[in-house]
Amino acid sequence: MEIKPINSYDAMSKLAAKIVAGQIINKPKTVLGFATGSTPLSMYRELVKLYKKSKLDFSKVTTFNLDEYLGLSPEHPQSYHYYMYENFFKYVNIREENIHIPKGNAEDPVQECLDYEKEIEKIGGIDLQILGIGINGHVGFNEPDINLEAKTHVIQLSDDTITTNSRFFKNLDEVPKKAITMGMATIMRSKKIILMAWGAEKKKPILKVISGHIATEVPASLLQLHNDVILIVDKKIYPSSIVTDPLFYPDKI
Ligand code: GLP
């Protein structure tokens, strides 16, 4: 894992956007995996700026989003569909038919998962996947458990996630209890992965992610098995002294 401790949220967003832009320039017909949440928000803004100022061309790009709440229609303001269009898609020249987000209101959610996985396979997998991390160590909506699902699936959200994500809803009851998410194998098959983490509440999961231990109770820790992951991380939770300390062991922090 290549670790890049970063001084500011702004610098983290610019760096991630630069890597995405480089990927598109090197391979215009690229397949990107996108995440939602507060972490990548500014990265999307940076990409919009690059589109407007530097003519970064999204016309051949295909995207697959990680996840979507089950039961929410694309028009619901808290759906990930809505988030992606409002924060990114509607400002760039991406083709509607190249955008993929699991349908939260699919009549048959299990079939939707199978179709979604098939679409990713058909195109040859994801070239570059953007990830955030949940405070419980989830990626996408792959929740900590003794078993994890490999492929795109319907998942019961953990109480932790429901509580954390209730900040975007009027109250706890409004938060969907299930979601569709890419599985860990879907994510791990991406050729390259950028994991972004900002803020004090991400310290605990991030230290587990780079601990050398792999546990399904910390789904993001599986990323240690991938050979091309860039972790762009808040310097306050991951000072560079740690990176160079051969005796560093997260449990001691
Ligand atoms: C959400 C999403 C994840 C996201 C994570 C962190 O529940 N399903 O894809 O990475 O939680 O969100 P944030 O960036 O707001 O901390």
PDB file of C-alpha atoms and ligand atoms in Angstrom:
ATOM      1  CA  MET A   1       0.000   0.000   0.000  1.00  0.00           C
ATOM      2  CA  GLU A   2       1.354   3.385  -0.977  1.00  0.00           C
ATOM      3  CA  ILE A   3       0.607   5.804   1.854  1.00  0.00           C
ATOM      4  CA  LYS A   4       0.326   9.533   1.311  1.00  0.00           C
ATOM      5  CA  PRO A   5      -0.195  11.509   4.531  1.00  0.00           C
ATOM      6  CA  ILE A   6      -1.747  14.854   3.586  1.00  0.00           C
ATOM      7  CA  ASN A   7      -2.013  18.235   5.343  1.00  0.00           C
ATOM      8  CA  SER A   8      -5.438  19.405   4.271  1.00  0.00           C
ATOM      9  CA  TYR A   9      -8.752  18.104   2.987  1.00  0.00           C
ATOM     10  CA  ASP A  10      -8.292  20.366   0.002  1.00  0.00           C
ATOM     11  CA  ALA A  11      -4.889  18.848  -0.857  1.00  0.00           C
ATOM     12  CA  MET A  12      -6.302  15.327  -0.451  1.00  0.00           C
ATOM     13  CA  SER A  13      -9.132  16.117  -2.881  1.00  0.00           C
ATOM     14  CA  LYS A  14      -6.767  17.702  -5.415  1.00  0.00           C
ATOM     15  CA  LEU A  15      -4.395  14.744  -5.294  1.00  0.00           C
ATOM     16  CA  ALA A  16      -7.206  12.211  -5.777  1.00  0.00           C
ATOM     17  CA  ALA A  17      -8.642  14.280  -8.659  1.00  0.00           C
ATOM     18  CA  LYS A  18      -5.190  14.476 -10.243  1.00  0.00           C
ATOM     19  CA  ILE A  19      -4.829  10.680 -10.153  1.00  0.00           C
ATOM     20  CA  VAL A  20      -8.314  10.245 -11.665  1.00  0.00           C
ATOM     21  CA  ALA A  21      -7.531  12.830 -14.355  1.00  0.00           C
ATOM     22  CA  GLY A  22      -4.223  11.103 -15.152  1.00  0.00           C
ATOM     23  CA  GLN A  23      -6.067   7.817 -15.534  1.00  0.00           C
ATOM     24  CA  ILE A  24      -8.544   9.381 -18.000  1.00  0.00           C
ATOM     25  CA  ILE A  25      -5.785  11.079 -19.989  1.00  0.00           C
ATOM     26  CA  ASN A  26      -3.772   7.843 -20.234  1.00  0.00           C
ATOM     27  CA  LYS A  27      -6.822   5.774 -21.099  1.00  0.00           C
ATOM     28  CA  PRO A  28      -9.808   7.856 -22.278  1.00  0.00           C
ATOM     29  CA  LYS A  29     -12.047   4.764 -22.414  1.00  0.00           C
ATOM     30  CA  THR A  30     -11.452   4.096 -18.750  1.00  0.00           C
ATOM     31  CA  VAL A  31     -13.753   2.475 -16.186  1.00  0.00           C
ATOM     32  CA  LEU A  32     -13.993   4.327 -12.881  1.00  0.00           C
ATOM     33  CA  GLY A  33     -15.505   3.111  -9.636  1.00  0.00           C
ATOM     34  CA  PHE A  34     -17.050   5.907  -7.610  1.00  0.00           C
ATOM     35  CA  ALA A  35     -17.896   6.330  -3.937  1.00  0.00           C
ATOM     36  CA  THR A  36     -20.250   8.694  -2.141  1.00  0.00           C
ATOM     37  CA  GLY A  37     -20.169  10.183   1.370  1.00  0.00           C
ATOM     38  CA  SER A  38     -18.579  13.413   2.548  1.00  0.00           C
ATOM     39  CA  THR A  39     -14.980  12.320   1.855  1.00  0.00           C
ATOM     40  CA  PRO A  40     -14.906  12.427  -1.973  1.00  0.00           C
ATOM     41  CA  LEU A  41     -17.193  15.491  -2.306  1.00  0.00           C
ATOM     42  CA  SER A  42     -14.412  17.948  -2.976  1.00  0.00           C
ATOM     43  CA  MET A  43     -12.624  15.527  -5.308  1.00  0.00           C
ATOM     44  CA  TYR A  44     -15.728  15.635  -7.508  1.00  0.00           C
ATOM     45  CA  ARG A  45     -15.636  19.453  -7.397  1.00  0.00           C
ATOM     46  CA  GLU A  46     -11.992  19.359  -8.487  1.00  0.00           C
ATOM     47  CA  LEU A  47     -12.845  17.031 -11.375  1.00  0.00           C
ATOM     48  CA  VAL A  48     -15.606  19.411 -12.484  1.00  0.00           C
ATOM     49  CA  LYS A  49     -13.040  22.246 -12.408  1.00  0.00           C
ATOM     50  CA  LEU A  50     -10.648  20.169 -14.523  1.00  0.00           C
ATOM     51  CA  TYR A  51     -13.460  19.524 -16.998  1.00  0.00           C
ATOM     52  CA  LYS A  52     -14.330  23.212 -17.238  1.00  0.00           C
ATOM     53  CA  LYS A  53     -10.828  24.713 -17.197  1.00  0.00           C
ATOM     54  CA  SER A  54      -8.678  21.998 -18.757  1.00  0.00           C
ATOM     55  CA  LYS A  55     -11.252  20.223 -20.920  1.00  0.00           C
ATOM     56  CA  LEU A  56     -10.776  16.896 -19.136  1.00  0.00           C
ATOM     57  CA  ASP A  57     -12.904  14.679 -21.358  1.00  0.00           C
ATOM     58  CA  PHE A  58     -15.375  12.260 -19.745  1.00  0.00           C
ATOM     59  CA  SER A  59     -17.111  11.337 -23.012  1.00  0.00           C
ATOM     60  CA  LYS A  60     -15.569   7.862 -23.206  1.00  0.00           C
ATOM     61  CA  VAL A  61     -15.497   7.208 -19.451  1.00  0.00           C
ATOM     62  CA  THR A  62     -17.718   4.554 -17.873  1.00  0.00           C
ATOM     63  CA  THR A  63     -18.552   4.642 -14.168  1.00  0.00           C
ATOM     64  CA  PHE A  64     -19.845   2.168 -11.607  1.00  0.00           C
ATOM     65  CA  ASN A  65     -20.876   3.352  -8.175  1.00  0.00           C
ATOM     66  CA  LEU A  66     -20.128   1.232  -5.161  1.00  0.00           C
ATOM     67  CA  ASP A  67     -23.529   1.150  -3.553  1.00  0.00           C
ATOM     68  CA  GLU A  68     -27.063   2.459  -3.128  1.00  0.00           C
ATOM     69  CA  TYR A  69     -29.664   2.406  -0.372  1.00  0.00           C
ATOM     70  CA  LEU A  70     -32.371  -0.174  -0.907  1.00  0.00           C
ATOM     71  CA  GLY A  71     -35.839   1.329  -1.227  1.00  0.00           C
ATOM     72  CA  LEU A  72     -34.765   4.826  -2.274  1.00  0.00           C
ATOM     73  CA  SER A  73     -35.715   6.037  -5.741  1.00  0.00           C
ATOM     74  CA  PRO A  74     -33.093   7.889  -7.817  1.00  0.00           C
ATOM     75  CA  GLU A  75     -34.952  11.162  -7.116  1.00  0.00           C
ATOM     76  CA  HIS A  76     -34.721  10.778  -3.329  1.00  0.00           C
ATOM     77  CA  PRO A  77     -32.365  13.517  -2.057  1.00  0.00           C
ATOM     78  CA  GLN A  78     -30.494  11.013   0.112  1.00  0.00           C
ATOM     79  CA  SER A  79     -30.074   8.421  -2.626  1.00  0.00           C
ATOM     80  CA  TYR A  80     -26.587   7.968  -4.013  1.00  0.00           C
ATOM     81  CA  HIS A  81     -28.071   8.517  -7.493  1.00  0.00           C
ATOM     82  CA  TYR A  82     -29.112  11.993  -6.452  1.00  0.00           C
ATOM     83  CA  TYR A  83     -25.740  12.654  -4.802  1.00  0.00           C
ATOM     84  CA  MET A  84     -23.797  11.648  -7.915  1.00  0.00           C
ATOM     85  CA  TYR A  85     -25.865  13.748 -10.313  1.00  0.00           C
ATOM     86  CA  GLU A  86     -26.048  16.779  -8.034  1.00  0.00           C
ATOM     87  CA  ASN A  87     -22.353  16.744  -7.143  1.00  0.00           C
ATOM     88  CA  PHE A  88     -20.790  15.526 -10.322  1.00  0.00           C
ATOM     89  CA  PHE A  89     -22.496  13.937 -13.316  1.00  0.00           C
ATOM     90  CA  LYS A  90     -24.651  16.876 -14.312  1.00  0.00           C
ATOM     91  CA  TYR A  91     -21.599  19.148 -14.609  1.00  0.00           C
ATOM     92  CA  VAL A  92     -19.403  17.020 -16.907  1.00  0.00           C
ATOM     93  CA  ASN A  93     -19.706  15.503 -20.379  1.00  0.00           C
ATOM     94  CA  ILE A  94     -20.200  11.916 -19.257  1.00  0.00           C
ATOM     95  CA  ARG A  95     -22.729   9.924 -21.291  1.00  0.00           C
ATOM     96  CA  GLU A  96     -25.866   8.911 -19.454  1.00  0.00           C
ATOM     97  CA  GLU A  97     -25.597   5.343 -20.808  1.00  0.00           C
ATOM     98  CA  ASN A  98     -22.087   5.008 -19.338  1.00  0.00           C
ATOM     99  CA  ILE A  99     -23.236   5.753 -15.779  1.00  0.00           C
ATOM    100  CA  HIS A 100     -24.014   2.773 -13.554  1.00  0.00           C
ATOM    101  CA  ILE A 101     -25.437   2.969 -10.048  1.00  0.00           C
ATOM    102  CA  PRO A 102     -27.310   0.065  -8.433  1.00  0.00           C
ATOM    103  CA  LYS A 103     -31.053   0.684  -8.577  1.00  0.00           C
ATOM    104  CA  GLY A 104     -32.258   1.030  -5.012  1.00  0.00           C
ATOM    105  CA  ASN A 105     -35.869   0.747  -6.116  1.00  0.00           C
ATOM    106  CA  ALA A 106     -35.368  -2.305  -8.366  1.00  0.00           C
ATOM    107  CA  GLU A 107     -38.375  -4.636  -8.361  1.00  0.00           C
ATOM    108  CA  ASP A 108     -36.075  -7.605  -7.867  1.00  0.00           C
ATOM    109  CA  PRO A 109     -33.007  -6.429  -5.900  1.00  0.00           C
ATOM    110  CA  VAL A 110     -31.259  -9.815  -6.102  1.00  0.00           C
ATOM    111  CA  GLN A 111     -31.550  -9.812  -9.885  1.00  0.00           C
ATOM    112  CA  GLU A 112     -30.332  -6.205  -9.881  1.00  0.00           C
ATOM    113  CA  CYS A 113     -27.176  -7.333  -8.036  1.00  0.00           C
ATOM    114  CA  LEU A 114     -26.557 -10.148 -10.526  1.00  0.00           C
ATOM    115  CA  ASP A 115     -27.056  -7.788 -13.477  1.00  0.00           C
ATOM    116  CA  TYR A 116     -24.786  -5.144 -11.936  1.00  0.00           C
ATOM    117  CA  GLU A 117     -21.985  -7.627 -11.364  1.00  0.00           C
ATOM    118  CA  LYS A 118     -22.389  -8.925 -14.920  1.00  0.00           C
ATOM    119  CA  GLU A 119     -22.128  -5.395 -16.352  1.00  0.00           C
ATOM    120  CA  ILE A 120     -18.839  -4.861 -14.501  1.00  0.00           C
ATOM    121  CA  GLU A 121     -17.480  -8.182 -15.737  1.00  0.00           C
ATOM    122  CA  LYS A 122     -18.640  -7.527 -19.314  1.00  0.00           C
ATOM    123  CA  ILE A 123     -16.669  -4.313 -19.533  1.00  0.00           C
ATOM    124  CA  GLY A 124     -13.538  -5.987 -18.181  1.00  0.00           C
ATOM    125  CA  GLY A 125     -13.623  -4.725 -14.591  1.00  0.00           C
ATOM    126  CA  ILE A 126     -12.874  -1.400 -12.976  1.00  0.00           C
ATOM    127  CA  ASP A 127      -9.628   0.376 -13.808  1.00  0.00           C
ATOM    128  CA  LEU A 128      -9.598   2.798 -10.879  1.00  0.00           C
ATOM    129  CA  GLN A 129     -11.818   2.557  -7.814  1.00  0.00           C
ATOM    130  CA  ILE A 130     -12.296   5.427  -5.367  1.00  0.00           C
ATOM    131  CA  LEU A 131     -13.068   4.407  -1.798  1.00  0.00           C
ATOM    132  CA  GLY A 132     -13.917   6.092   1.458  1.00  0.00           C
ATOM    133  CA  ILE A 133     -14.018   4.205   4.739  1.00  0.00           C
ATOM    134  CA  GLY A 134     -16.722   3.931   7.379  1.00  0.00           C
ATOM    135  CA  ILE A 135     -15.825   4.474  11.016  1.00  0.00           C
ATOM    136  CA  ASN A 136     -16.520   0.763  11.514  1.00  0.00           C
ATOM    137  CA  GLY A 137     -14.068  -0.103   8.716  1.00  0.00           C
ATOM    138  CA  HIS A 138     -16.663  -0.733   6.007  1.00  0.00           C
ATOM    139  CA  VAL A 139     -15.995  -0.067   2.341  1.00  0.00           C
ATOM    140  CA  GLY A 140     -18.988   0.506   0.104  1.00  0.00           C
ATOM    141  CA  PHE A 141     -21.565  -1.055   2.372  1.00  0.00           C
ATOM    142  CA  ASN A 142     -19.541  -4.193   3.138  1.00  0.00           C
ATOM    143  CA  GLU A 143     -20.200  -4.274   6.852  1.00  0.00           C
ATOM    144  CA  PRO A 144     -17.976  -5.903   9.513  1.00  0.00           C
ATOM    145  CA  ASP A 145     -19.013  -9.530   9.943  1.00  0.00           C
ATOM    146  CA  ILE A 146     -17.555 -13.008  10.307  1.00  0.00           C
ATOM    147  CA  ASN A 147     -18.486 -13.627   6.671  1.00  0.00           C
ATOM    148  CA  LEU A 148     -18.253 -11.234   3.753  1.00  0.00           C
ATOM    149  CA  GLU A 149     -19.913 -11.520   0.356  1.00  0.00           C
ATOM    150  CA  ALA A 150     -17.652 -11.597  -2.686  1.00  0.00           C
ATOM    151  CA  LYS A 151     -19.953 -10.099  -5.314  1.00  0.00           C
ATOM    152  CA  THR A 152     -22.590  -7.376  -5.539  1.00  0.00           C
ATOM    153  CA  HIS A 153     -25.294  -8.186  -3.007  1.00  0.00           C
ATOM    154  CA  VAL A 154     -28.068  -6.914  -0.770  1.00  0.00           C
ATOM    155  CA  ILE A 155     -26.822  -6.194   2.730  1.00  0.00           C
ATOM    156  CA  GLN A 156     -28.396  -5.438   6.076  1.00  0.00           C
ATOM    157  CA  LEU A 157     -26.789  -2.236   7.351  1.00  0.00           C
ATOM    158  CA  SER A 158     -25.166  -2.377  10.773  1.00  0.00           C
ATOM    159  CA  ASP A 159     -26.571  -0.319  13.654  1.00  0.00           C
ATOM    160  CA  ASP A 160     -23.328   1.703  13.598  1.00  0.00           C
ATOM    161  CA  THR A 161     -23.802   2.626   9.953  1.00  0.00           C
ATOM    162  CA  ILE A 162     -27.498   3.446  10.392  1.00  0.00           C
ATOM    163  CA  THR A 163     -26.631   5.757  13.295  1.00  0.00           C
ATOM    164  CA  THR A 164     -23.665   7.377  11.503  1.00  0.00           C
ATOM    165  CA  ASN A 165     -25.602   7.944   8.281  1.00  0.00           C
ATOM    166  CA  SER A 166     -28.694   9.267  10.098  1.00  0.00           C
ATOM    167  CA  ARG A 167     -26.953  12.661  10.028  1.00  0.00           C
ATOM    168  CA  PHE A 168     -28.126  12.978   6.419  1.00  0.00           C
ATOM    169  CA  PHE A 169     -31.744  12.036   7.195  1.00  0.00           C
ATOM    170  CA  LYS A 170     -34.483  13.714   9.263  1.00  0.00           C
ATOM    171  CA  ASN A 171     -34.319  10.972  11.861  1.00  0.00           C
ATOM    172  CA  LEU A 172     -33.055   7.454  12.517  1.00  0.00           C
ATOM    173  CA  ASP A 173     -36.281   5.822  11.303  1.00  0.00           C
ATOM    174  CA  GLU A 174     -35.865   7.344   7.858  1.00  0.00           C
ATOM    175  CA  VAL A 175     -32.485   5.697   7.252  1.00  0.00           C
ATOM    176  CA  PRO A 176     -32.870   2.633   4.996  1.00  0.00           C
ATOM    177  CA  LYS A 177     -31.901  -0.559   6.797  1.00  0.00           C
ATOM    178  CA  LYS A 178     -30.619  -2.341   3.707  1.00  0.00           C
ATOM    179  CA  ALA A 179     -28.499  -1.470   0.713  1.00  0.00           C
ATOM    180  CA  ILE A 180     -27.034  -2.891  -2.473  1.00  0.00           C
ATOM    181  CA  THR A 181     -23.245  -2.906  -2.489  1.00  0.00           C
ATOM    182  CA  MET A 182     -20.421  -4.216  -4.628  1.00  0.00           C
ATOM    183  CA  GLY A 183     -18.828  -7.140  -2.809  1.00  0.00           C
ATOM    184  CA  MET A 184     -15.255  -7.261  -1.587  1.00  0.00           C
ATOM    185  CA  ALA A 185     -14.169  -9.320  -4.622  1.00  0.00           C
ATOM    186  CA  THR A 186     -15.853  -6.835  -6.973  1.00  0.00           C
ATOM    187  CA  ILE A 187     -13.808  -4.093  -5.318  1.00  0.00           C
ATOM    188  CA  MET A 188     -10.592  -6.101  -5.059  1.00  0.00           C
ATOM    189  CA  ARG A 189     -10.664  -6.926  -8.784  1.00  0.00           C
ATOM    190  CA  SER A 190     -10.232  -3.196  -9.560  1.00  0.00           C
ATOM    191  CA  LYS A 191      -6.840  -2.670 -11.134  1.00  0.00           C
ATOM    192  CA  LYS A 192      -6.047   0.318  -8.960  1.00  0.00           C
ATOM    193  CA  ILE A 193      -7.673   1.641  -5.771  1.00  0.00           C
ATOM    194  CA  ILE A 194      -7.542   5.011  -4.039  1.00  0.00           C
ATOM    195  CA  LEU A 195      -8.645   4.937  -0.405  1.00  0.00           C
ATOM    196  CA  MET A 196      -9.299   8.362   1.113  1.00  0.00           C
ATOM    197  CA  ALA A 197      -9.649   9.060   4.833  1.00  0.00           C
ATOM    198  CA  TRP A 198     -10.081  12.421   6.497  1.00  0.00           C
ATOM    199  CA  GLY A 199     -10.824  13.397  10.107  1.00  0.00           C
ATOM    200  CA  ALA A 200     -10.184  12.105  13.618  1.00  0.00           C
ATOM    201  CA  GLU A 201     -13.004   9.556  13.554  1.00  0.00           C
ATOM    202  CA  LYS A 202     -11.181   7.675  10.779  1.00  0.00           C
ATOM    203  CA  LYS A 203      -8.048   7.103  12.863  1.00  0.00           C
ATOM    204  CA  LYS A 204      -9.182   3.815  14.395  1.00  0.00           C
ATOM    205  CA  PRO A 205     -10.286   2.111  11.169  1.00  0.00           C
ATOM    206  CA  ILE A 206      -7.289   3.391   9.212  1.00  0.00           C
ATOM    207  CA  LEU A 207      -4.786   2.084  11.740  1.00  0.00           C
ATOM    208  CA  LYS A 208      -6.469  -1.294  11.436  1.00  0.00           C
ATOM    209  CA  VAL A 209      -6.268  -1.092   7.657  1.00  0.00           C
ATOM    210  CA  ILE A 210      -2.501  -0.730   7.701  1.00  0.00           C
ATOM    211  CA  SER A 211      -1.938  -2.962  10.729  1.00  0.00           C
ATOM    212  CA  GLY A 212      -0.719  -6.033   8.880  1.00  0.00           C
ATOM    213  CA  HIS A 213      -3.731  -7.935  10.201  1.00  0.00           C
ATOM    214  CA  ILE A 214      -6.612  -8.888   7.939  1.00  0.00           C
ATOM    215  CA  ALA A 215     -10.041  -9.430   9.431  1.00  0.00           C
ATOM    216  CA  THR A 216     -13.513  -9.591   7.955  1.00  0.00           C
ATOM    217  CA  GLU A 217     -14.560  -7.517  10.991  1.00  0.00           C
ATOM    218  CA  VAL A 218     -12.631  -4.679   9.315  1.00  0.00           C
ATOM    219  CA  PRO A 219     -13.564  -5.145   5.649  1.00  0.00           C
ATOM    220  CA  ALA A 220     -11.167  -2.388   4.518  1.00  0.00           C
ATOM    221  CA  SER A 221      -8.267  -4.415   5.973  1.00  0.00           C
ATOM    222  CA  LEU A 222      -8.642  -6.777   2.988  1.00  0.00           C
ATOM    223  CA  LEU A 223      -7.216  -3.993   0.857  1.00  0.00           C
ATOM    224  CA  GLN A 224      -3.826  -5.040   2.209  1.00  0.00           C
ATOM    225  CA  LEU A 225      -4.087  -8.011  -0.162  1.00  0.00           C
ATOM    226  CA  HIS A 226      -4.312  -5.733  -3.197  1.00  0.00           C
ATOM    227  CA  ASN A 227      -1.092  -4.782  -4.958  1.00  0.00           C
ATOM    228  CA  ASP A 228      -2.028  -1.281  -6.119  1.00  0.00           C
ATOM    229  CA  VAL A 229      -3.716   0.746  -3.385  1.00  0.00           C
ATOM    230  CA  ILE A 230      -2.941   4.396  -2.681  1.00  0.00           C
ATOM    231  CA  LEU A 231      -4.061   5.507   0.768  1.00  0.00           C
ATOM    232  CA  ILE A 232      -4.472   9.287   0.894  1.00  0.00           C
ATOM    233  CA  VAL A 233      -4.817  10.042   4.562  1.00  0.00           C
ATOM    234  CA  ASP A 234      -5.127  12.933   6.993  1.00  0.00           C
ATOM    235  CA  LYS A 235      -1.618  13.597   8.363  1.00  0.00           C
ATOM    236  CA  LYS A 236      -3.073  14.204  11.836  1.00  0.00           C
ATOM    237  CA  ILE A 237      -4.286  10.637  12.093  1.00  0.00           C
ATOM    238  CA  TYR A 238      -1.321   9.186  10.274  1.00  0.00           C
ATOM    239  CA  PRO A 239       1.871  11.155  10.856  1.00  0.00           C
ATOM    240  CA  SER A 240       4.729  10.254   8.522  1.00  0.00           C
ATOM    241  CA  SER A 241       6.826   9.232  11.546  1.00  0.00           C
ATOM    242  CA  ILE A 242       4.622   6.139  11.702  1.00  0.00           C
ATOM    243  CA  VAL A 243       5.373   5.247   8.104  1.00  0.00           C
ATOM    244  CA  THR A 244       9.089   5.129   8.772  1.00  0.00           C
ATOM    245  CA  ASP A 245       9.003   3.567  12.247  1.00  0.00           C
ATOM    246  CA  PRO A 246       9.875  -0.124  11.811  1.00  0.00           C
ATOM    247  CA  LEU A 247       8.588  -0.862  15.315  1.00  0.00           C
ATOM    248  CA  PHE A 248       5.233   0.774  14.696  1.00  0.00           C
ATOM    249  CA  TYR A 249       2.323  -1.359  15.755  1.00  0.00           C
ATOM    250  CA  PRO A 250      -1.153   0.208  15.735  1.00  0.00           C
ATOM    251  CA  ASP A 251      -2.260  -1.432  18.987  1.00  0.00           C
ATOM    252  CA  LYS A 252       0.352   0.670  20.803  1.00  0.00           C
ATOM    253  CA  ILE A 253      -1.195   3.975  19.741  1.00  0.00           C
TER     254      ILE A 253
HETATM  255  C1  GLP B   1     -21.015   5.445   3.567  1.00  0.00           C
HETATM  256  C2  GLP B   1     -20.775   4.829   2.179  1.00  0.00           C
HETATM  257  C3  GLP B   1     -19.319   4.552   1.949  1.00  0.00           C
HETATM  258  C4  GLP B   1     -18.508   5.719   2.435  1.00  0.00           C
HETATM  259  C5  GLP B   1     -18.580   5.750   3.945  1.00  0.00           C
HETATM  260  C6  GLP B   1     -17.852   6.921   4.573  1.00  0.00           C
HETATM  261  O1  GLP B   1     -21.928   4.756   4.340  1.00  0.00           O
HETATM  262  N1  GLP B   1     -21.549   3.662   1.912  1.00  0.00           N
HETATM  263  O2  GLP B   1     -19.091   4.268   0.575  1.00  0.00           O
HETATM  264  O3  GLP B   1     -17.170   5.588   2.048  1.00  0.00           O
HETATM  265  O4  GLP B   1     -19.899   5.614   4.413  1.00  0.00           O
HETATM  266  O5  GLP B   1     -18.569   8.104   4.445  1.00  0.00           O
HETATM  267  P1  GLP B   1     -17.948   9.537   4.732  1.00  0.00           P
HETATM  268  O6  GLP B   1     -17.026   9.824   3.619  1.00  0.00           O
HETATM  269  O7  GLP B   1     -19.134  10.464   4.753  1.00  0.00           O
HETATM  270  O8  GLP B   1     -17.249   9.454   6.046  1.00  0.00           O
END
